[in-house]
Amino acid sequence: MSDARAFAAQALERIVRGGVSLRDAFAQFAPRLHDARDRALLSALLHDGARWWLRYDAAVGRLMDQPLRTREPALHALIVLGLVQIEVMGLPDYAAVAGSVDATRTLRRPKFAGLVNAVLRRWLRERDEIGAKLDADPMTACAHPRWLLDTLAADWPRDVEAILAANNAQAPLTLRANRRRTTRDALIARLAEGGCEAAAHAWLPDAIVLAQSTDVTRLPGYADGEFSVQDGAAQLAPQLLDLASGQRVLDACAAPGGKSAHILECADVELTALDRDPERVAAMRDTFSRLGVKPRVAVGDAGAPKAWSNGRRYDRILVDAPCTATGVLRRQPDIRLHRRGGDVAPVVAEQTRILDALWPLVEPGGRLVYATCSILRAENAAQIAAFLARHPDAAPLADFASEFGRPDGHGRQNLPGDGGMDGFFYAVLDKRA
Ligand SMILES: C[S@@+](CC[C@H](N)C(=O)[O-])C[C@H]1O[C@@H](n2cnc3c(N)ncnc32)[C@H](O)[C@@H]1O
């Protein structure tokens, strides 16, 4: 287990200082751990460590006169993780301290064992006093960056506390049953036989909510393509597209293919799955072959259709736009460490460019569904209001998916944790015939 802690410290240091994604950092270190429990511990340490970094990094700043942040960054991360194990993960104090001290040997820094021990024990003595100081500043109280706190307070003044709490909680694991391969009830029964407790979602037709998080690739039915992992909020696209057999459909930002696959599981449409990122397109092809669906796949820029389209229009276009991903912080806690306030305006401009380039490709009488996993109004309600002002031939659908989130401008916004789901926005735009 001390190896897991040492690898977690090295991986977290890369996430925080090197800008590496949590997913990539985990993929780099997990293969070195041969026991599944060690890999589970590594994953938990990285998720909780990234989620709570801004609080416990500041705590170490108060515990040490000269923190090791720049001199010995992996040791610094090891100490932060020690605090996270004590305060967030609920490990017994002695286990967190002894495990962290042991990990100094795996990191080949045994001479720091005494220092790590002393700092963690000082925390145990002074946690109330230092904790109160951390609680006095909203940034260290809830471990969110200042720019995001300010933006959320401006966009969602009444909901900001609930959003922060949801971002700091564990997200449930939700699956999507593949209608082409099984039924939801049959899959729930198969999972139960394999010892996995699962229940049908209350109103989403394909969604299954698991009682406990698990390695889904080991669940019965995974290799047979009977299900995918997909939050409930992302499972609305087919119903909002109002699909019918034979339609020409474009999924313009398709990789890694979750919504494209869902569309083809639901309807016999002629689907083009487009994305600009070749690596993500390769992952998308794997997803399609596991699930047994066969869209046309294209690599290209949705904002420059001449390069990949033959000029024919589409009955339906889904724009699951690149966004700040501020609605999925509970699942991807590294986003709060990597995203900057200055990222918002360029992302909004890119969404605008894609929307304006694709709207002419919608058949009159057809429909464009706009989606983001953001909770920032600039990317959602304000983006759509500006689009409607530029395109008088677009008519927003007023009433849709009343179970989902709340109305906001001409769309619906789910805030993180609402209905147990991620933060997500949808707008449905019909083109006047
Ligand atoms: C939110 S993700 C899409 C998730 C996907 N729809 C799913 O359900 O699995 C956004 C995608 O947009 C792609 N993207 C960003 N800018 C793009 C552009 N200009 N043209 C096409 N794809 C783009 C990214 O590579 C990324 O894969």
GROMACS .gro file of C-alpha atoms and ligand atoms in nm:
model
  460
    1MET     CA    1   0.000   0.000   0.000
    2SER     CA    2   0.294   0.237   0.056
    3ASP     CA    3   0.371   0.195  -0.317
    4ALA     CA    4   0.019   0.316  -0.397
    5ARG     CA    5   0.078   0.624  -0.179
    6ALA     CA    6   0.417   0.694  -0.334
    7PHE     CA    7   0.280   0.658  -0.688
    8ALA     CA    8  -0.019   0.873  -0.595
    9ALA     CA    9   0.218   1.145  -0.471
   10GLN     CA   10   0.418   1.136  -0.796
   11ALA     CA   11   0.104   1.127  -1.009
   12LEU     CA   12  -0.066   1.409  -0.817
   13GLU     CA   13   0.245   1.623  -0.850
   14ARG     CA   14   0.224   1.576  -1.227
   15ILE     CA   15  -0.145   1.664  -1.227
   16VAL     CA   16  -0.094   1.979  -1.020
   17ARG     CA   17   0.234   2.111  -1.158
   18GLY     CA   18   0.264   1.938  -1.494
   19GLY     CA   19  -0.093   1.996  -1.612
   20VAL     CA   20  -0.134   1.620  -1.678
   21SER     CA   21  -0.494   1.494  -1.665
   22LEU     CA   22  -0.594   1.266  -1.378
   23ARG     CA   23  -0.691   0.999  -1.629
   24ASP     CA   24  -0.346   1.004  -1.793
   25ALA     CA   25  -0.163   1.017  -1.460
   26PHE     CA   26  -0.360   0.716  -1.335
   27ALA     CA   27  -0.295   0.528  -1.660
   28GLN     CA   28   0.078   0.591  -1.619
   29PHE     CA   29   0.110   0.458  -1.263
   30ALA     CA   30  -0.170   0.201  -1.223
   31PRO     CA   31   0.001  -0.074  -1.429
   32ARG     CA   32   0.289  -0.073  -1.178
   33LEU     CA   33   0.048  -0.188  -0.904
   34HIS     CA   34  -0.039  -0.555  -0.930
   35ASP     CA   35  -0.309  -0.577  -0.663
   36ALA     CA   36  -0.658  -0.446  -0.753
   37ARG     CA   37  -0.692  -0.297  -0.402
   38ASP     CA   38  -0.374  -0.095  -0.453
   39ARG     CA   39  -0.507   0.036  -0.785
   40ALA     CA   40  -0.836   0.127  -0.616
   41LEU     CA   41  -0.642   0.314  -0.346
   42LEU     CA   42  -0.438   0.497  -0.611
   43SER     CA   43  -0.759   0.604  -0.787
   44ALA     CA   44  -0.921   0.719  -0.461
   45LEU     CA   45  -0.608   0.912  -0.358
   46LEU     CA   46  -0.590   1.089  -0.695
   47HIS     CA   47  -0.958   1.181  -0.700
   48ASP     CA   48  -0.974   1.303  -0.341
   49GLY     CA   49  -0.626   1.456  -0.366
   50ALA     CA   50  -0.716   1.662  -0.674
   51ARG     CA   51  -1.060   1.747  -0.532
   52TRP     CA   52  -0.915   1.880  -0.204
   53TRP     CA   53  -0.573   2.002  -0.321
   54LEU     CA   54  -0.651   2.372  -0.282
   55ARG     CA   55  -0.743   2.322   0.084
   56TYR     CA   56  -0.471   2.084   0.201
   57ASP     CA   57  -0.191   2.242  -0.004
   58ALA     CA   58  -0.274   2.562   0.188
   59ALA     CA   59  -0.280   2.360   0.513
   60VAL     CA   60   0.075   2.237   0.450
   61GLY     CA   61   0.173   2.600   0.393
   62ARG     CA   62   0.057   2.666   0.751
   63LEU     CA   63   0.224   2.355   0.896
   64MET     CA   64   0.572   2.410   0.753
   65ASP     CA   65   0.788   2.719   0.754
   66GLN     CA   66   0.948   2.607   0.428
   67PRO     CA   67   0.710   2.376   0.241
   68LEU     CA   68   0.869   2.129   0.001
   69ARG     CA   69   0.645   2.242  -0.286
   70THR     CA   70   0.926   2.335  -0.526
   71ARG     CA   71   1.228   2.157  -0.374
   72GLU     CA   72   1.067   1.814  -0.329
   73PRO     CA   73   0.728   1.832  -0.503
   74ALA     CA   74   0.644   1.460  -0.473
   75LEU     CA   75   0.711   1.471  -0.096
   76HIS     CA   76   0.495   1.781  -0.071
   77ALA     CA   77   0.215   1.593  -0.252
   78LEU     CA   78   0.270   1.296  -0.018
   79ILE     CA   79   0.208   1.520   0.284
   80VAL     CA   80  -0.100   1.676   0.124
   81LEU     CA   81  -0.227   1.324   0.056
   82GLY     CA   82  -0.160   1.230   0.419
   83LEU     CA   83  -0.395   1.510   0.530
   84VAL     CA   84  -0.652   1.405   0.269
   85GLN     CA   85  -0.645   1.046   0.400
   86ILE     CA   86  -0.706   1.169   0.754
   87GLU     CA   87  -0.966   1.437   0.682
   88VAL     CA   88  -1.147   1.326   0.366
   89MET     CA   89  -1.099   0.953   0.321
   90GLY     CA   90  -1.158   0.871   0.686
   91LEU     CA   91  -0.855   0.644   0.725
   92PRO     CA   92  -0.742   0.586   1.083
   93ASP     CA   93  -0.481   0.848   1.177
   94TYR     CA   94  -0.211   0.589   1.246
   95ALA     CA   95  -0.263   0.416   0.909
   96ALA     CA   96  -0.245   0.745   0.716
   97VAL     CA   97   0.067   0.858   0.902
   98ALA     CA   98   0.250   0.523   0.891
   99GLY     CA   99   0.160   0.465   0.525
  100SER     CA  100   0.288   0.811   0.430
  101VAL     CA  101   0.610   0.766   0.626
  102ASP     CA  102   0.670   0.426   0.460
  103ALA     CA  103   0.611   0.580   0.117
  104THR     CA  104   0.919   0.803   0.161
  105ARG     CA  105   1.126   0.486   0.106
  106THR     CA  106   0.950   0.400  -0.222
  107LEU     CA  107   1.015   0.760  -0.327
  108ARG     CA  108   1.385   0.704  -0.234
  109ARG     CA  109   1.370   0.986   0.018
  110PRO     CA  110   1.401   0.792   0.348
  111LYS     CA  111   1.576   1.082   0.517
  112PHE     CA  112   1.247   1.275   0.498
  113ALA     CA  113   1.055   1.005   0.693
  114GLY     CA  114   1.091   1.197   1.020
  115LEU     CA  115   0.977   1.523   0.863
  116VAL     CA  116   0.666   1.365   0.706
  117ASN     CA  117   0.583   1.204   1.041
  118ALA     CA  118   0.632   1.533   1.229
  119VAL     CA  119   0.419   1.742   0.989
  120LEU     CA  120   0.128   1.496   0.989
  121ARG     CA  121   0.140   1.468   1.370
  122ARG     CA  122   0.145   1.846   1.399
  123TRP     CA  123  -0.174   1.852   1.191
  124LEU     CA  124  -0.337   1.604   1.429
  125ARG     CA  125  -0.255   1.838   1.720
  126GLU     CA  126  -0.352   2.164   1.548
  127ARG     CA  127  -0.622   2.057   1.301
  128ASP     CA  128  -0.904   2.255   1.470
  129GLU     CA  129  -0.711   2.580   1.482
  130ILE     CA  130  -0.567   2.553   1.129
  131GLY     CA  131  -0.895   2.414   0.994
  132ALA     CA  132  -1.077   2.724   1.123
  133LYS     CA  133  -0.833   2.947   0.935
  134LEU     CA  134  -0.883   2.746   0.616
  135ASP     CA  135  -1.260   2.770   0.660
  136ALA     CA  136  -1.241   3.150   0.678
  137ASP     CA  137  -1.144   3.178   0.309
  138PRO     CA  138  -1.401   3.036   0.062
  139MET     CA  139  -1.124   2.914  -0.168
  140THR     CA  140  -0.960   2.695   0.097
  141ALA     CA  141  -1.291   2.616   0.270
  142CYS     CA  142  -1.430   2.432  -0.032
  143ALA     CA  143  -1.119   2.384  -0.249
  144HIS     CA  144  -1.242   2.568  -0.558
  145PRO     CA  145  -1.036   2.828  -0.748
  146ARG     CA  146  -1.124   3.191  -0.690
  147TRP     CA  147  -1.228   3.265  -1.052
  148LEU     CA  148  -1.479   2.979  -1.044
  149LEU     CA  149  -1.622   3.082  -0.706
  150ASP     CA  150  -1.674   3.435  -0.839
  151THR     CA  151  -1.835   3.313  -1.162
  152LEU     CA  152  -2.067   3.070  -0.982
  153ALA     CA  153  -2.166   3.337  -0.731
  154ALA     CA  154  -2.255   3.570  -1.019
  155ASP     CA  155  -2.438   3.304  -1.225
  156TRP     CA  156  -2.610   3.106  -0.948
  157PRO     CA  157  -2.621   3.322  -0.633
  158ARG     CA  158  -2.891   3.112  -0.467
  159ASP     CA  159  -2.741   2.774  -0.560
  160VAL     CA  160  -2.371   2.828  -0.515
  161GLU     CA  161  -2.345   2.645  -0.180
  162ALA     CA  162  -2.530   2.341  -0.316
  163ILE     CA  163  -2.310   2.340  -0.628
  164LEU     CA  164  -1.989   2.345  -0.422
  165ALA     CA  165  -2.116   2.066  -0.196
  166ALA     CA  166  -2.213   1.853  -0.498
  167ASN     CA  167  -1.874   1.913  -0.661
  168ASN     CA  168  -1.704   1.784  -0.346
  169ALA     CA  169  -1.920   1.471  -0.317
  170GLN     CA  170  -1.874   1.133  -0.486
  171ALA     CA  171  -2.078   1.095  -0.803
  172PRO     CA  172  -2.295   0.785  -0.849
  173LEU     CA  173  -2.200   0.546  -1.127
  174THR     CA  174  -2.465   0.536  -1.400
  175LEU     CA  175  -2.479   0.294  -1.692
  176ARG     CA  176  -2.667   0.303  -2.019
  177ALA     CA  177  -2.814  -0.030  -2.130
  178ASN     CA  178  -2.752  -0.104  -2.499
  179ARG     CA  179  -3.100  -0.166  -2.641
  180ARG     CA  180  -2.950  -0.345  -2.939
  181ARG     CA  181  -2.790  -0.610  -2.721
  182THR     CA  182  -3.013  -0.648  -2.414
  183THR     CA  183  -3.299  -0.496  -2.218
  184ARG     CA  184  -3.247  -0.286  -1.912
  185ASP     CA  185  -3.430  -0.538  -1.688
  186ALA     CA  186  -3.225  -0.830  -1.824
  187LEU     CA  187  -2.905  -0.634  -1.763
  188ILE     CA  188  -3.005  -0.545  -1.406
  189ALA     CA  189  -3.070  -0.914  -1.342
  190ARG     CA  190  -2.735  -1.013  -1.498
  191LEU     CA  191  -2.552  -0.756  -1.285
  192ALA     CA  192  -2.730  -0.882  -0.971
  193GLU     CA  193  -2.617  -1.239  -1.048
  194GLY     CA  194  -2.262  -1.103  -1.064
  195GLY     CA  195  -2.307  -0.945  -0.717
  196CYS     CA  196  -2.358  -0.587  -0.842
  197GLU     CA  197  -2.659  -0.407  -0.698
  198ALA     CA  198  -2.821  -0.182  -0.957
  199ALA     CA  199  -3.156  -0.007  -1.007
  200ALA     CA  200  -3.345   0.137  -1.301
  201HIS     CA  201  -3.338   0.519  -1.321
  202ALA     CA  202  -3.675   0.675  -1.236
  203TRP     CA  203  -3.743   0.838  -1.575
  204LEU     CA  204  -3.453   0.783  -1.814
  205PRO     CA  205  -3.541   0.475  -2.021
  206ASP     CA  206  -3.192   0.326  -2.058
  207ALA     CA  207  -3.022   0.439  -1.737
  208ILE     CA  208  -2.915   0.211  -1.452
  209VAL     CA  209  -2.774   0.351  -1.128
  210LEU     CA  210  -2.524   0.135  -0.941
  211ALA     CA  211  -2.530   0.125  -0.563
  212GLN     CA  212  -2.150   0.132  -0.548
  213SER     CA  213  -1.868   0.247  -0.769
  214THR     CA  214  -1.674  -0.038  -0.928
  215ASP     CA  215  -1.440  -0.131  -1.212
  216VAL     CA  216  -1.705  -0.162  -1.484
  217THR     CA  217  -1.480  -0.347  -1.726
  218ARG     CA  218  -1.505  -0.646  -1.490
  219LEU     CA  219  -1.885  -0.645  -1.476
  220PRO     CA  220  -2.081  -0.910  -1.664
  221GLY     CA  221  -2.196  -0.779  -2.002
  222TYR     CA  222  -1.923  -0.519  -2.049
  223ALA     CA  223  -1.715  -0.715  -2.301
  224ASP     CA  224  -2.037  -0.811  -2.483
  225GLY     CA  225  -2.123  -0.443  -2.530
  226GLU     CA  226  -2.441  -0.466  -2.322
  227PHE     CA  227  -2.381  -0.130  -2.155
  228SER     CA  228  -2.173   0.186  -2.141
  229VAL     CA  229  -2.087   0.418  -1.854
  230GLN     CA  230  -2.276   0.745  -1.903
  231ASP     CA  231  -2.419   0.992  -1.656
  232GLY     CA  232  -2.795   1.033  -1.675
  233ALA     CA  233  -2.765   1.396  -1.784
  234ALA     CA  234  -2.584   1.285  -2.099
  235GLN     CA  235  -2.858   1.033  -2.184
  236LEU     CA  236  -3.118   1.287  -2.300
  237ALA     CA  237  -2.974   1.352  -2.646
  238PRO     CA  238  -3.168   1.086  -2.847
  239GLN     CA  239  -3.504   1.187  -2.703
  240LEU     CA  240  -3.438   1.560  -2.759
  241LEU     CA  241  -3.332   1.492  -3.118
  242ASP     CA  242  -3.675   1.333  -3.178
  243LEU     CA  243  -3.525   1.065  -3.402
  244ALA     CA  244  -3.704   0.873  -3.676
  245SER     CA  245  -3.581   0.595  -3.905
  246GLY     CA  246  -3.391   0.707  -4.212
  247GLN     CA  247  -3.301   1.057  -4.090
  248ARG     CA  248  -2.962   1.203  -4.174
  249VAL     CA  249  -2.802   1.292  -3.843
  250LEU     CA  250  -2.471   1.463  -3.760
  251ASP     CA  251  -2.303   1.435  -3.421
  252ALA     CA  252  -2.059   1.722  -3.470
  253CYS     CA  253  -1.841   1.684  -3.158
  254ALA     CA  254  -1.874   1.312  -3.118
  255ALA     CA  255  -1.568   1.164  -2.947
  256PRO     CA  256  -1.539   0.948  -2.743
  257GLY     CA  257  -1.869   0.845  -2.895
  258GLY     CA  258  -2.109   0.813  -2.601
  259LYS     CA  259  -2.398   1.006  -2.754
  260SER     CA  260  -2.339   0.879  -3.108
  261ALA     CA  261  -2.359   0.521  -2.984
  262HIS     CA  262  -2.674   0.599  -2.785
  263ILE     CA  263  -2.836   0.755  -3.094
  264LEU     CA  264  -2.770   0.437  -3.295
  265GLU     CA  265  -2.884   0.212  -3.010
  266CYS     CA  266  -3.218   0.400  -3.023
  267ALA     CA  267  -3.288   0.455  -3.393
  268ASP     CA  268  -3.203   0.341  -3.746
  269VAL     CA  269  -3.062   0.669  -3.866
  270GLU     CA  270  -2.780   0.754  -4.105
  271LEU     CA  271  -2.533   0.899  -3.856
  272THR     CA  272  -2.206   1.082  -3.914
  273ALA     CA  273  -1.986   1.098  -3.603
  274LEU     CA  274  -1.740   1.386  -3.647
  275ASP     CA  275  -1.460   1.504  -3.421
  276ARG     CA  276  -1.148   1.707  -3.477
  277ASP     CA  277  -0.919   1.507  -3.246
  278PRO     CA  278  -0.773   1.197  -3.419
  279GLU     CA  279  -0.674   1.027  -3.091
  280ARG     CA  280  -1.022   1.066  -2.951
  281VAL     CA  281  -1.165   0.944  -3.282
  282ALA     CA  282  -0.956   0.627  -3.249
  283ALA     CA  283  -1.103   0.569  -2.900
  284MET     CA  284  -1.447   0.635  -3.046
  285ARG     CA  285  -1.402   0.366  -3.311
  286ASP     CA  286  -1.320   0.115  -3.033
  287THR     CA  287  -1.637   0.214  -2.849
  288PHE     CA  288  -1.847   0.166  -3.160
  289SER     CA  289  -1.705  -0.177  -3.230
  290ARG     CA  290  -1.759  -0.294  -2.869
  291LEU     CA  291  -2.120  -0.175  -2.881
  292GLY     CA  292  -2.186  -0.305  -3.235
  293VAL     CA  293  -2.295   0.027  -3.391
  294LYS     CA  294  -2.172   0.152  -3.727
  295PRO     CA  295  -2.186   0.526  -3.793
  296ARG     CA  296  -1.985   0.700  -4.063
  297VAL     CA  297  -1.681   0.839  -3.878
  298ALA     CA  298  -1.508   1.159  -3.988
  299VAL     CA  299  -1.215   1.359  -3.855
  300GLY     CA  300  -1.257   1.731  -3.905
  301ASP     CA  301  -1.338   2.075  -3.773
  302ALA     CA  302  -1.711   2.122  -3.714
  303GLY     CA  303  -1.652   2.492  -3.772
  304ALA     CA  304  -1.528   2.433  -4.130
  305PRO     CA  305  -1.781   2.193  -4.290
  306LYS     CA  306  -1.652   2.229  -4.647
  307ALA     CA  307  -1.360   2.000  -4.563
  308TRP     CA  308  -1.573   1.702  -4.454
  309SER     CA  309  -1.930   1.754  -4.578
  310ASN     CA  310  -2.062   1.698  -4.930
  311GLY     CA  311  -2.297   1.994  -4.891
  312ARG     CA  312  -2.607   1.782  -4.814
  313ARG     CA  313  -2.812   1.898  -4.520
  314TYR     CA  314  -2.898   1.704  -4.206
  315ASP     CA  315  -3.239   1.643  -4.048
  316ARG     CA  316  -3.079   1.651  -3.706
  317ILE     CA  317  -2.752   1.793  -3.572
  318LEU     CA  318  -2.619   1.739  -3.222
  319VAL     CA  319  -2.360   1.993  -3.103
  320ASP     CA  320  -2.220   1.849  -2.779
  321ALA     CA  321  -1.985   2.141  -2.767
  322PRO     CA  322  -1.633   2.172  -2.627
  323CYS     CA  323  -1.686   2.355  -2.298
  324THR     CA  324  -1.532   2.436  -1.960
  325ALA     CA  325  -1.670   2.107  -1.818
  326THR     CA  326  -1.764   2.296  -1.501
  327GLY     CA  327  -2.068   2.067  -1.462
  328VAL     CA  328  -1.859   1.753  -1.411
  329LEU     CA  329  -1.613   1.864  -1.143
  330ARG     CA  330  -1.739   1.592  -0.910
  331ARG     CA  331  -1.627   1.327  -1.162
  332GLN     CA  332  -1.318   1.501  -1.296
  333PRO     CA  333  -1.177   1.691  -0.999
  334ASP     CA  334  -0.857   1.783  -1.188
  335ILE     CA  335  -1.062   2.030  -1.396
  336ARG     CA  336  -1.064   2.274  -1.105
  337LEU     CA  337  -0.682   2.269  -1.102
  338HIS     CA  338  -0.636   2.305  -1.476
  339ARG     CA  339  -0.910   2.541  -1.594
  340ARG     CA  340  -0.845   2.918  -1.573
  341GLY     CA  341  -1.089   3.209  -1.578
  342GLY     CA  342  -0.924   3.322  -1.902
  343ASP     CA  343  -1.031   2.996  -2.071
  344VAL     CA  344  -1.400   3.089  -2.071
  345ALA     CA  345  -1.409   3.357  -2.345
  346PRO     CA  346  -1.215   3.149  -2.604
  347VAL     CA  347  -1.438   2.847  -2.534
  348VAL     CA  348  -1.750   3.059  -2.579
  349ALA     CA  349  -1.609   3.195  -2.908
  350GLU     CA  350  -1.538   2.840  -3.030
  351GLN     CA  351  -1.893   2.728  -2.947
  352THR     CA  352  -2.028   3.030  -3.138
  353ARG     CA  353  -1.809   2.950  -3.438
  354ILE     CA  354  -1.926   2.587  -3.446
  355LEU     CA  355  -2.295   2.679  -3.407
  356ASP     CA  356  -2.284   2.941  -3.683
  357ALA     CA  357  -2.099   2.709  -3.922
  358LEU     CA  358  -2.343   2.420  -3.869
  359TRP     CA  359  -2.677   2.600  -3.866
  360PRO     CA  360  -2.686   2.633  -4.249
  361LEU     CA  361  -2.647   2.253  -4.265
  362VAL     CA  362  -2.976   2.194  -4.080
  363GLU     CA  363  -3.259   2.105  -4.319
  364PRO     CA  364  -3.552   2.354  -4.300
  365GLY     CA  365  -3.797   2.188  -4.059
  366GLY     CA  366  -3.501   2.009  -3.899
  367ARG     CA  367  -3.350   2.043  -3.554
  368LEU     CA  368  -3.022   2.126  -3.382
  369VAL     CA  369  -2.967   2.020  -3.021
  370TYR     CA  370  -2.700   2.214  -2.833
  371ALA     CA  371  -2.548   2.055  -2.523
  372THR     CA  372  -2.266   2.130  -2.281
  373CYS     CA  373  -2.146   1.980  -1.954
  374SER     CA  374  -2.094   2.337  -1.830
  375ILE     CA  375  -2.286   2.534  -1.570
  376LEU     CA  376  -2.161   2.875  -1.680
  377ARG     CA  377  -2.431   3.096  -1.827
  378ALA     CA  378  -2.194   3.244  -2.087
  379GLU     CA  379  -2.169   2.899  -2.251
  380ASN     CA  380  -2.534   2.811  -2.214
  381ALA     CA  381  -2.832   3.045  -2.179
  382ALA     CA  382  -2.633   3.351  -2.297
  383GLN     CA  383  -2.476   3.157  -2.588
  384ILE     CA  384  -2.821   3.051  -2.709
  385ALA     CA  385  -2.977   3.396  -2.660
  386ALA     CA  386  -2.701   3.545  -2.879
  387PHE     CA  387  -2.747   3.266  -3.137
  388LEU     CA  388  -3.122   3.334  -3.160
  389ALA     CA  389  -3.056   3.705  -3.209
  390ARG     CA  390  -2.829   3.620  -3.507
  391HIS     CA  391  -3.058   3.354  -3.658
  392PRO     CA  392  -3.422   3.458  -3.688
  393ASP     CA  393  -3.503   3.127  -3.863
  394ALA     CA  394  -3.429   2.939  -3.538
  395ALA     CA  395  -3.718   2.862  -3.305
  396PRO     CA  396  -3.629   2.735  -2.957
  397LEU     CA  397  -3.845   2.455  -2.821
  398ALA     CA  398  -4.002   2.595  -2.506
  399ASP     CA  399  -4.113   2.287  -2.314
  400PHE     CA  400  -3.900   1.977  -2.305
  401ALA     CA  401  -3.772   1.722  -2.052
  402SER     CA  402  -3.955   1.880  -1.760
  403GLU     CA  403  -3.795   1.626  -1.519
  404PHE     CA  404  -3.451   1.757  -1.612
  405GLY     CA  405  -3.301   2.053  -1.427
  406ARG     CA  406  -3.466   2.393  -1.457
  407PRO     CA  407  -3.552   2.631  -1.739
  408ASP     CA  408  -3.277   2.884  -1.807
  409GLY     CA  409  -3.321   3.126  -2.095
  410HIS     CA  410  -3.422   2.916  -2.395
  411GLY     CA  411  -3.280   2.591  -2.261
  412ARG     CA  412  -3.273   2.373  -1.950
  413GLN     CA  413  -2.989   2.367  -1.701
  414ASN     CA  414  -2.914   2.085  -1.461
  415LEU     CA  415  -2.686   2.188  -1.177
  416PRO     CA  416  -2.442   1.926  -1.037
  417GLY     CA  417  -2.623   1.684  -0.809
  418ASP     CA  418  -2.975   1.785  -0.927
  419GLY     CA  419  -3.161   1.457  -0.977
  420GLY     CA  420  -2.834   1.279  -0.887
  421MET     CA  421  -2.690   1.389  -1.223
  422ASP     CA  422  -2.404   1.598  -1.355
  423GLY     CA  423  -2.425   1.966  -1.442
  424PHE     CA  424  -2.549   1.983  -1.800
  425PHE     CA  425  -2.731   2.219  -2.038
  426TYR     CA  426  -2.951   2.152  -2.338
  427ALA     CA  427  -3.123   2.379  -2.587
  428VAL     CA  428  -3.341   2.250  -2.871
  429LEU     CA  429  -3.350   2.471  -3.182
  430ASP     CA  430  -3.593   2.400  -3.466
  431LYS     CA  431  -3.531   2.551  -3.808
  432ARG     CA  432  -3.837   2.718  -3.953
  433ALA     CA  433  -3.948   2.542  -4.274
  434LIG     C1  434  -1.793   1.724  -2.480
  434LIG     S1  435  -1.683   1.637  -2.582
  434LIG     C2  436  -1.793   1.534  -2.672
  434LIG     C3  437  -1.842   1.412  -2.597
  434LIG     C4  438  -1.920   1.317  -2.688
  434LIG     N1  439  -2.028   1.383  -2.756
  434LIG     C5  440  -1.976   1.199  -2.612
  434LIG     O1  441  -2.093   1.199  -2.576
  434LIG     O2  442  -1.900   1.102  -2.591
  434LIG     C6  443  -1.643   1.758  -2.700
  434LIG     C7  444  -1.567   1.705  -2.822
  434LIG     O3  445  -1.558   1.812  -2.915
  434LIG     C8  446  -1.441   1.794  -2.989
  434LIG     N2  447  -1.415   1.922  -3.058
  434LIG     C9  448  -1.369   2.037  -3.006
  434LIG     N3  449  -1.364   2.132  -3.100
  434LIG    C10  450  -1.410   2.075  -3.214
  434LIG    C11  451  -1.430   2.123  -3.348
  434LIG     N4  452  -1.401   2.248  -3.380
  434LIG     N5  453  -1.476   2.036  -3.439
  434LIG    C12  454  -1.505   1.908  -3.407
  434LIG     N6  455  -1.488   1.857  -3.283
  434LIG    C13  456  -1.443   1.942  -3.188
  434LIG    C14  457  -1.339   1.752  -2.886
  434LIG     O4  458  -1.231   1.683  -2.948
  434LIG    C15  459  -1.423   1.662  -2.796
  434LIG     O5  460  -1.406   1.528  -2.833
   0.00000   0.00000   0.00000
